[in-house]
Coordinates of C-alpha atoms and ligand atoms in Angstrom, one line a residue:
M119 CA 28.6 15.1 -13.6
D120 CA 26.3 18.2 -13.5
F121 CA 27.4 19.4 -10.1
N122 CA 23.9 20.7 -9.3
F123 CA 22.7 17.1 -8.8
R124 CA 25.6 16.2 -6.5
I125 CA 24.4 15.2 -3.0
F126 CA 25.6 18.0 -0.7
D127 CA 24.1 16.9 2.5
L128 CA 22.1 13.9 3.8
R129 CA 20.7 13.6 7.3
A130 CA 18.2 11.5 9.2
R131 CA 16.0 12.2 12.2
Q132 CA 13.3 10.5 14.2
I133 CA 9.7 11.6 13.7
I134 CA 6.4 9.8 14.6
D135 CA 4.0 8.0 12.3
S136 CA 0.2 7.9 12.4
R137 CA 0.2 5.4 15.3
G138 CA 2.5 7.6 17.4
N139 CA 5.4 5.2 16.7
P140 CA 8.8 6.5 15.9
T141 CA 9.9 6.4 12.3
I142 CA 13.0 7.5 10.4
E143 CA 12.9 10.6 8.1
V144 CA 15.7 11.3 5.7
E145 CA 16.5 14.7 4.2
V146 CA 18.7 15.0 1.1
L147 CA 20.1 18.3 -0.3
T148 CA 21.8 18.8 -3.6
E149 CA 24.3 21.4 -4.7
G150 CA 21.6 22.8 -7.0
Y151 CA 19.4 23.6 -4.0
G152 CA 17.2 20.5 -4.5
V153 CA 15.5 19.1 -1.4
G154 CA 14.1 15.6 -0.9
I155 CA 12.4 14.4 2.3
F156 CA 10.8 11.1 3.0
A157 CA 9.9 9.0 6.0
A158 CA 9.4 5.3 6.2
P159 CA 5.8 4.0 6.8
A160 CA 5.2 0.9 8.9
G161 CA 2.9 -2.1 8.6
A162 CA 0.8 -3.9 11.3
S163 CA 0.1 -7.0 9.3
K164 CA 3.6 -7.4 8.0
G165 CA 4.7 -10.2 5.7
I166 CA 7.4 -12.4 7.3
F167 CA 9.6 -12.0 4.2
E168 CA 9.6 -8.2 4.3
A169 CA 12.8 -6.1 4.6
V170 CA 13.4 -5.9 8.4
E171 CA 12.8 -2.6 10.2
R172 CA 15.6 -1.5 12.5
R173 CA 14.2 -0.5 15.9
D174 CA 15.9 0.1 19.3
R175 CA 14.9 -3.1 20.9
G176 CA 15.7 -3.2 24.6
D177 CA 15.8 0.7 24.8
K178 CA 13.2 2.0 27.3
R179 CA 12.4 5.0 25.2
F180 CA 9.2 4.6 23.1
G181 CA 8.8 1.1 24.5
G182 CA 11.7 -0.1 22.4
K183 CA 10.2 1.1 19.1
G184 CA 12.6 4.0 18.7
V185 CA 14.8 4.3 15.5
Y186 CA 17.7 6.3 17.0
S187 CA 20.2 3.6 16.0
A188 CA 18.9 3.6 12.4
V189 CA 19.2 7.4 12.4
D190 CA 22.8 7.2 13.6
L191 CA 23.7 4.6 11.0
V192 CA 22.3 6.9 8.2
N193 CA 24.1 9.9 9.6
K194 CA 27.4 8.1 9.7
D195 CA 27.7 5.1 7.4
V196 CA 25.2 6.1 4.7
S197 CA 25.9 9.8 4.5
E198 CA 29.6 9.2 4.3
V199 CA 29.2 7.1 1.1
L200 CA 26.3 9.0 -0.5
I201 CA 27.5 12.6 -0.1
G202 CA 29.2 13.6 -3.3
M203 CA 27.3 11.1 -5.4
D204 CA 24.9 12.1 -8.3
S205 CA 21.4 12.1 -6.9
R206 CA 20.1 10.9 -10.4
K207 CA 22.0 7.7 -10.2
Q208 CA 19.3 5.8 -8.4
F209 CA 20.4 2.3 -9.3
E210 CA 24.0 3.0 -8.2
I211 CA 22.8 4.7 -5.0
D212 CA 20.5 1.8 -4.2
R213 CA 23.2 -0.7 -4.8
K214 CA 25.4 1.2 -2.4
L215 CA 22.6 1.1 0.2
I216 CA 22.3 -2.6 -0.2
E217 CA 26.1 -3.0 0.1
I218 CA 26.4 -0.8 3.2
D219 CA 23.6 -2.9 4.8
G220 CA 25.3 -6.1 3.8
T221 CA 22.5 -8.5 4.9
P222 CA 20.0 -10.4 2.7
N223 CA 16.9 -8.9 4.6
K224 CA 18.3 -5.4 5.1
S225 CA 18.3 -5.9 8.9
R226 CA 21.6 -4.1 9.7
I227 CA 20.8 -0.5 8.8
G228 CA 17.1 -1.5 8.4
G229 CA 14.6 -1.5 5.5
N230 CA 13.1 1.6 7.2
A231 CA 16.4 3.6 6.9
I232 CA 16.9 2.3 3.4
V233 CA 13.5 3.2 2.0
A234 CA 13.6 6.7 3.5
T235 CA 17.0 7.3 2.0
S236 CA 16.3 5.8 -1.4
I237 CA 13.2 7.8 -2.0
A238 CA 14.5 11.0 -0.5
V239 CA 17.4 10.9 -3.0
A240 CA 14.9 10.6 -5.9
L241 CA 12.8 13.5 -4.6
A242 CA 15.9 15.6 -4.3
A243 CA 16.9 14.9 -7.9
A244 CA 13.4 15.8 -9.1
D245 CA 13.4 19.0 -7.1
T246 CA 16.8 19.9 -8.5
Y247 CA 15.3 19.6 -12.0
G248 CA 12.3 21.6 -10.7
I249 CA 9.8 19.1 -12.0
P250 CA 7.0 17.3 -10.1
F251 CA 8.0 13.9 -8.7
F252 CA 5.6 12.0 -10.9
K253 CA 7.2 13.4 -14.0
Y254 CA 10.7 12.7 -12.8
I255 CA 9.6 9.0 -12.3
G256 CA 7.3 8.6 -15.3
G257 CA 8.5 11.1 -17.9
I258 CA 7.0 14.2 -19.2
N259 CA 3.9 12.4 -20.4
A260 CA 3.0 10.5 -17.2
N261 CA -0.7 11.0 -17.1
L262 CA -2.5 8.0 -15.6
L263 CA -4.5 8.7 -12.5
P264 CA -5.0 5.6 -10.4
V265 CA -8.4 4.1 -9.5
P266 CA -8.7 4.4 -5.7
M267 CA -9.5 1.3 -3.6
M268 CA -10.7 2.9 -0.4
N269 CA -10.8 1.0 2.8
I270 CA -13.9 2.2 4.7
I271 CA -14.4 -0.6 7.1
N272 CA -11.4 -1.7 9.1
G273 CA -10.9 -5.1 10.7
G274 CA -8.1 -7.5 11.5
K275 CA -5.0 -5.9 13.0
H276 CA -6.2 -2.4 12.1
A277 CA -9.2 -2.2 14.4
G278 CA -10.5 -3.2 17.9
N279 CA -13.3 -5.4 16.6
E280 CA -13.8 -9.0 15.7
L281 CA -13.7 -8.8 12.0
A282 CA -11.1 -11.3 10.7
I283 CA -10.9 -9.7 7.2
Q284 CA -8.7 -6.7 7.5
E285 CA -10.1 -4.4 4.8
F286 CA -13.5 -3.8 3.2
M287 CA -12.9 -1.4 0.4
I288 CA -15.1 0.5 -2.1
V289 CA -13.8 0.9 -5.6
P290 CA -15.6 3.9 -7.3
A291 CA -14.4 2.9 -10.8
G292 CA -17.5 3.7 -12.9
V293 CA -16.7 7.3 -13.3
D294 CA -14.6 9.3 -15.8
R295 CA -12.1 11.0 -13.6
F296 CA -10.2 10.5 -10.4
S297 CA -11.9 13.5 -8.7
E298 CA -15.3 12.0 -9.5
A299 CA -14.2 8.8 -7.8
I300 CA -13.3 10.7 -4.7
R301 CA -16.6 12.5 -4.7
V302 CA -18.5 9.2 -5.0
A303 CA -16.4 7.6 -2.3
C304 CA -17.0 10.5 0.2
E305 CA -20.7 10.4 -0.4
I306 CA -20.7 6.6 0.4
Y307 CA -18.5 7.2 3.4
Y308 CA -21.1 9.7 4.8
E309 CA -24.0 7.2 4.2
L310 CA -22.0 4.4 5.9
K311 CA -21.5 6.6 8.9
N312 CA -25.3 7.3 9.1
Y313 CA -26.1 3.6 8.7
L314 CA -23.7 2.6 11.4
K315 CA -24.9 5.3 13.8
S316 CA -28.5 4.4 13.4
N317 CA -28.1 0.6 13.5
Y318 CA -25.2 0.1 15.9
G319 CA -25.0 3.2 18.0
L320 CA -22.4 6.0 18.4
S321 CA -19.4 3.8 19.1
A322 CA -19.7 2.1 15.7
I323 CA -18.5 5.3 14.0
N324 CA -15.0 5.2 15.6
V325 CA -12.3 4.8 13.0
G326 CA -9.5 2.3 12.7
D327 CA -5.8 2.8 11.6
E328 CA -6.6 3.5 8.0
G329 CA -9.6 5.9 8.6
G330 CA -12.3 3.3 7.9
F331 CA -15.0 2.7 10.5
A332 CA -14.3 0.0 13.0
P333 CA -17.9 -1.2 14.0
P334 CA -18.5 -4.0 16.4
F335 CA -19.3 -6.4 13.5
K336 CA -18.8 -10.1 14.0
T337 CA -19.0 -11.4 10.4
S338 CA -17.8 -10.3 7.0
E339 CA -21.3 -10.6 5.8
E340 CA -22.4 -7.8 8.2
A341 CA -19.6 -5.6 6.8
L342 CA -20.5 -6.3 3.2
K343 CA -24.2 -5.6 3.8
A344 CA -23.3 -2.3 5.4
L345 CA -21.2 -1.4 2.4
T346 CA -23.8 -2.3 -0.2
T347 CA -26.5 -0.4 1.8
A348 CA -24.3 2.7 2.0
I349 CA -23.6 2.4 -1.8
E350 CA -27.3 2.2 -2.5
K351 CA -28.3 5.0 -0.1
A352 CA -25.8 7.3 -1.8
G353 CA -27.5 6.6 -5.1
Y354 CA -25.1 4.3 -6.7
D355 CA -25.0 0.7 -7.9
E356 CA -22.6 -1.9 -9.3
S357 CA -22.1 0.1 -12.5
H358 CA -20.5 2.8 -10.4
V359 CA -18.9 1.1 -7.4
A360 CA -17.5 -2.3 -6.7
I361 CA -16.1 -3.9 -3.6
A362 CA -12.5 -5.1 -2.8
L363 CA -11.3 -7.1 0.1
D364 CA -8.0 -7.6 1.8
A365 CA -8.3 -10.6 3.9
A366 CA -4.6 -10.4 5.2
A367 CA -5.2 -14.1 5.9
S368 CA -1.9 -14.7 7.7
S369 CA -3.2 -12.7 10.6
F370 CA -6.1 -15.1 11.3
Y371 CA -4.3 -18.3 10.4
N372 CA -3.5 -20.7 13.2
E373 CA -0.4 -22.4 12.1
K374 CA -0.5 -25.1 14.7
E375 CA -3.9 -26.4 13.8
G376 CA -3.7 -25.4 10.1
V377 CA -7.0 -23.5 10.3
Y378 CA -8.3 -20.0 9.7
L379 CA -10.3 -18.3 12.5
I380 CA -13.0 -16.3 10.8
D381 CA -16.6 -15.3 11.9
G382 CA -16.2 -17.3 15.1
K383 CA -15.5 -20.5 13.0
K384 CA -12.5 -22.6 12.2
L385 CA -12.1 -23.2 8.5
N386 CA -9.5 -25.2 6.7
S387 CA -8.2 -23.8 3.4
D388 CA -10.8 -25.6 1.2
E389 CA -13.6 -24.3 3.4
L390 CA -12.1 -20.8 3.3
L391 CA -12.1 -21.0 -0.5
E392 CA -15.7 -21.9 -0.4
Y393 CA -16.4 -19.0 2.0
Y394 CA -14.8 -16.5 -0.5
M395 CA -16.7 -18.1 -3.5
D396 CA -20.0 -17.6 -1.6
L397 CA -19.2 -13.9 -0.8
I398 CA -18.1 -13.3 -4.4
N399 CA -21.3 -14.8 -5.7
R400 CA -23.5 -12.6 -3.5
F401 CA -21.6 -9.3 -3.5
P402 CA -19.9 -7.2 -6.3
I403 CA -16.4 -8.1 -5.3
I404 CA -13.8 -7.4 -8.0
S405 CA -10.6 -7.8 -6.0
L406 CA -9.4 -10.1 -3.2
E407 CA -6.0 -9.6 -1.6
D408 CA -4.1 -12.2 0.5
P409 CA -7.0 -14.8 0.6
F410 CA -4.7 -17.4 2.2
Q411 CA -1.6 -17.3 4.5
E412 CA 1.6 -16.1 2.9
E413 CA 3.2 -19.5 2.4
D414 CA 0.3 -21.2 0.7
F415 CA 1.2 -20.6 -3.0
N416 CA -1.0 -23.7 -4.0
K417 CA -4.2 -22.4 -2.6
F418 CA -3.5 -18.9 -4.1
A419 CA -3.0 -20.7 -7.5
E420 CA -6.3 -22.7 -7.0
I421 CA -8.4 -19.6 -6.4
T422 CA -6.7 -17.7 -9.2
S423 CA -7.4 -20.5 -11.7
K424 CA -11.0 -20.6 -10.5
I425 CA -11.9 -16.9 -10.6
G426 CA -8.9 -15.0 -11.8
K427 CA -10.6 -14.1 -15.1
K428 CA -13.2 -12.1 -13.2
V429 CA -11.6 -11.1 -10.0
L430 CA -8.2 -9.6 -9.1
I431 CA -6.3 -11.9 -6.9
V432 CA -3.8 -9.7 -5.2
G433 CA -0.6 -10.8 -3.5
D434 CA 0.7 -8.6 -0.7
D435 CA 2.2 -10.6 2.2
I436 CA 2.9 -13.5 -0.1
F437 CA 5.1 -11.4 -2.5
V438 CA 6.2 -8.5 -0.2
T439 CA 7.2 -6.5 -3.4
N440 CA 10.1 -8.9 -3.7
P441 CA 11.1 -9.9 -7.3
K442 CA 12.1 -13.4 -6.1
R443 CA 8.9 -14.1 -4.3
L444 CA 6.9 -12.7 -7.3
E445 CA 8.9 -14.9 -9.7
K446 CA 7.9 -18.0 -7.7
G447 CA 4.3 -16.7 -7.7
I448 CA 4.3 -16.2 -11.5
K449 CA 5.7 -19.8 -12.0
E450 CA 3.0 -21.2 -9.9
G451 CA 0.1 -19.0 -11.1
A452 CA -0.5 -17.8 -7.6
A453 CA -2.2 -14.5 -8.5
N454 CA -2.9 -11.9 -11.2
A455 CA -2.0 -8.8 -9.3
I456 CA 0.6 -7.5 -6.8
L457 CA 0.5 -4.9 -4.1
I458 CA 3.4 -2.5 -4.4
K459 CA 4.8 -1.2 -1.1
P460 CA 8.3 0.2 -1.5
N461 CA 9.2 -0.3 2.2
Q462 CA 8.6 -4.0 1.9
I463 CA 11.6 -4.4 -0.3
G464 CA 13.6 -1.3 0.7
T465 CA 14.9 0.5 -2.4
L466 CA 13.2 2.4 -5.3
S467 CA 15.2 0.4 -7.8
E468 CA 14.0 -3.0 -6.5
T469 CA 10.5 -1.6 -6.5
L470 CA 10.9 -0.8 -10.2
E471 CA 12.3 -4.3 -10.8
T472 CA 9.3 -5.9 -9.2
I473 CA 6.8 -3.7 -11.2
N474 CA 8.6 -4.5 -14.4
L475 CA 8.5 -8.2 -13.7
A476 CA 4.8 -8.0 -12.8
R477 CA 4.0 -6.2 -16.1
M478 CA 6.0 -8.6 -18.3
N479 CA 3.9 -11.4 -16.9
G480 CA 0.5 -9.7 -17.1
Y481 CA 0.1 -8.9 -13.5
R482 CA -1.8 -5.7 -12.5
T483 CA 0.0 -3.5 -10.0
I484 CA -1.5 -1.6 -7.0
M485 CA 0.5 1.2 -5.3
S486 CA -0.1 1.0 -1.6
H487 CA 0.4 2.8 1.7
R488 CA 0.9 1.1 5.1
S489 CA -1.4 1.2 8.0
G490 CA 1.3 3.2 9.9
Q491 CA 1.8 6.2 7.6
T492 CA 3.3 9.7 7.6
E493 CA 1.9 12.8 5.9
Y494 CA 4.1 12.5 2.8
P495 CA 2.1 12.2 -0.4
T496 CA 4.9 10.5 -2.3
I497 CA 3.1 7.3 -3.2
A498 CA 0.5 9.3 -5.1
D499 CA 3.3 10.5 -7.4
L500 CA 4.7 7.0 -7.6
A501 CA 1.3 5.7 -8.7
V502 CA 1.0 8.2 -11.5
G503 CA 4.7 8.0 -12.5
L504 CA 4.7 4.2 -12.6
R505 CA 1.3 4.0 -14.2
T506 CA 0.1 1.4 -11.7
G507 CA -3.5 2.3 -12.6
L508 CA -4.7 1.4 -9.0
I509 CA -3.9 2.8 -5.6
K510 CA -4.8 1.7 -2.1
T511 CA -4.4 4.4 0.5
G512 CA -7.2 4.1 3.1
A513 CA -10.5 5.9 3.7
P514 CA -11.2 9.5 2.8
A515 CA -10.3 10.4 6.4
R516 CA -7.2 11.0 8.6
G517 CA -4.6 13.4 7.3
E518 CA -2.0 10.8 6.4
R519 CA -4.5 9.1 4.1
T520 CA -6.1 12.3 2.6
A521 CA -2.5 13.6 1.9
K522 CA -2.3 11.0 -0.9
Y523 CA -5.8 11.6 -2.4
N524 CA -5.4 15.3 -2.2
R525 CA -2.1 15.1 -4.0
L526 CA -3.8 13.1 -6.8
L527 CA -6.5 15.7 -7.0
R528 CA -3.8 18.4 -7.6
I529 CA -2.1 16.2 -10.1
E530 CA -5.3 15.7 -12.0
E531 CA -5.8 19.5 -12.1
L532 CA -2.2 20.1 -13.2
L533 CA -2.7 17.6 -16.1
G534 CA -6.0 19.0 -17.1
D535 CA -7.2 17.4 -20.4
E536 CA -4.0 15.3 -20.6
S537 CA -5.0 13.1 -17.6
E538 CA -6.3 9.6 -18.1
F539 CA -8.4 7.4 -15.8
L540 CA -9.0 3.7 -16.5
G541 CA -12.0 3.1 -14.3
F542 CA -13.2 -0.5 -14.6
K543 CA -10.7 -1.2 -17.3
A544 CA -8.1 -1.5 -14.5
F545 CA -9.8 -4.7 -13.6
P546 CA -10.2 -8.1 -15.4
R547 CA -13.8 -7.4 -16.1
A548 CA -16.4 -4.8 -15.6
P549 CA -19.1 -5.9 -13.1
Ligands
PGA1728 P1 -0.2 -3.2 6.9 O1 -1.5 -3.6 6.1 O2 0.3 -1.9 6.4 O3 -0.7 -3.1 8.3 O4 0.8 -4.3 6.7 C1 -1.8 -3.1 4.8 C2 -2.1 -4.3 3.9 O5 -2.1 -5.5 4.4 O6 -2.4 -4.1 2.8
ZN1729 ZN1 -2.6 -6.4 2.5

């Protein structure tokens, strides 16, 4: 082993995320003075098949949301095994983490402790080499900047309003460069703010968990009208900007009655499919995430076969970045794209396995944040390094969201003429 890469110290601590909830941060040092730090993000609309977060249930501190016990486990059980290992041996290290945990859903030391450790190790190795993280992950020629899918109206579990659909995103894909996409998105964000203020009053410009506005809308239609108006007011049209939705349908599904509660109505899955078809016919929607609850592979397959040639059907809660869930989805034709959230599965190696499987089967990949985030820009580097072509990391607002966009702006500058941006080619069809 090149001793420079040997893990010399590994320690965990508790910090807080963008909702003020505790989260675990892991810091890894190598003999060659490399440092890697990463902290676990946290979802609000979590999939039931995700790796389990370890929290101090029953402890009064932080209302039982503390991660002190996960911190202890990393400082004892994990550091004992990982110290002395080669930080570049990601697969071996991740296998060790899975072994130390010993449960199928990573509930003993926790998916949160595992993801923080796994990624901190990779960051430390990259730092020891002295190369940017995206190059460590993707090689010296990693150059693909992702198209941002920016959530500028928040609903569902991310906002205190009545919108059932969780995310109304703009996709500024009709430009040549990532930095131009950010400019266009910001201009639309300002226009949306003006529109909301003048039509719904001051309280309509409060923002939700992902930095998008959380206006008192009652229907998806109102939100889509606001988006299209803001796009137009900013001087753009469908050739520049499209719309993407994340329904996160599990969060408005009533399991007992088998119905979805949306826009003040109860819809069965056939009616919900019609509901989406109607919106897709009337608005420039190019991507639809989690249109049905996370167990309904059939309905996912039905909508994919209907509109999958024109629209991305993205699986998030249904696949939870898990190769086994994705494999089932592929067999059943349940989608044509997958959201990639490393903390849903736990380790970097398993995240890579899922991305490879997706690619081999013609699925698009979207790197993604969580609604509870920290300031670490790391997923920006992962998006470039893994050539996902797409990224979802909130509105151009709130530091934990802009950290990712700003990192991508710096990467674009660093790459100069070498950088690449797919624009609408990242989608099944140009609008
Ligand atoms: P979450 O939502 O991070 O709150 O789970 C994000 C998403 O559903 O994509
Ligand atoms: Zn989602």
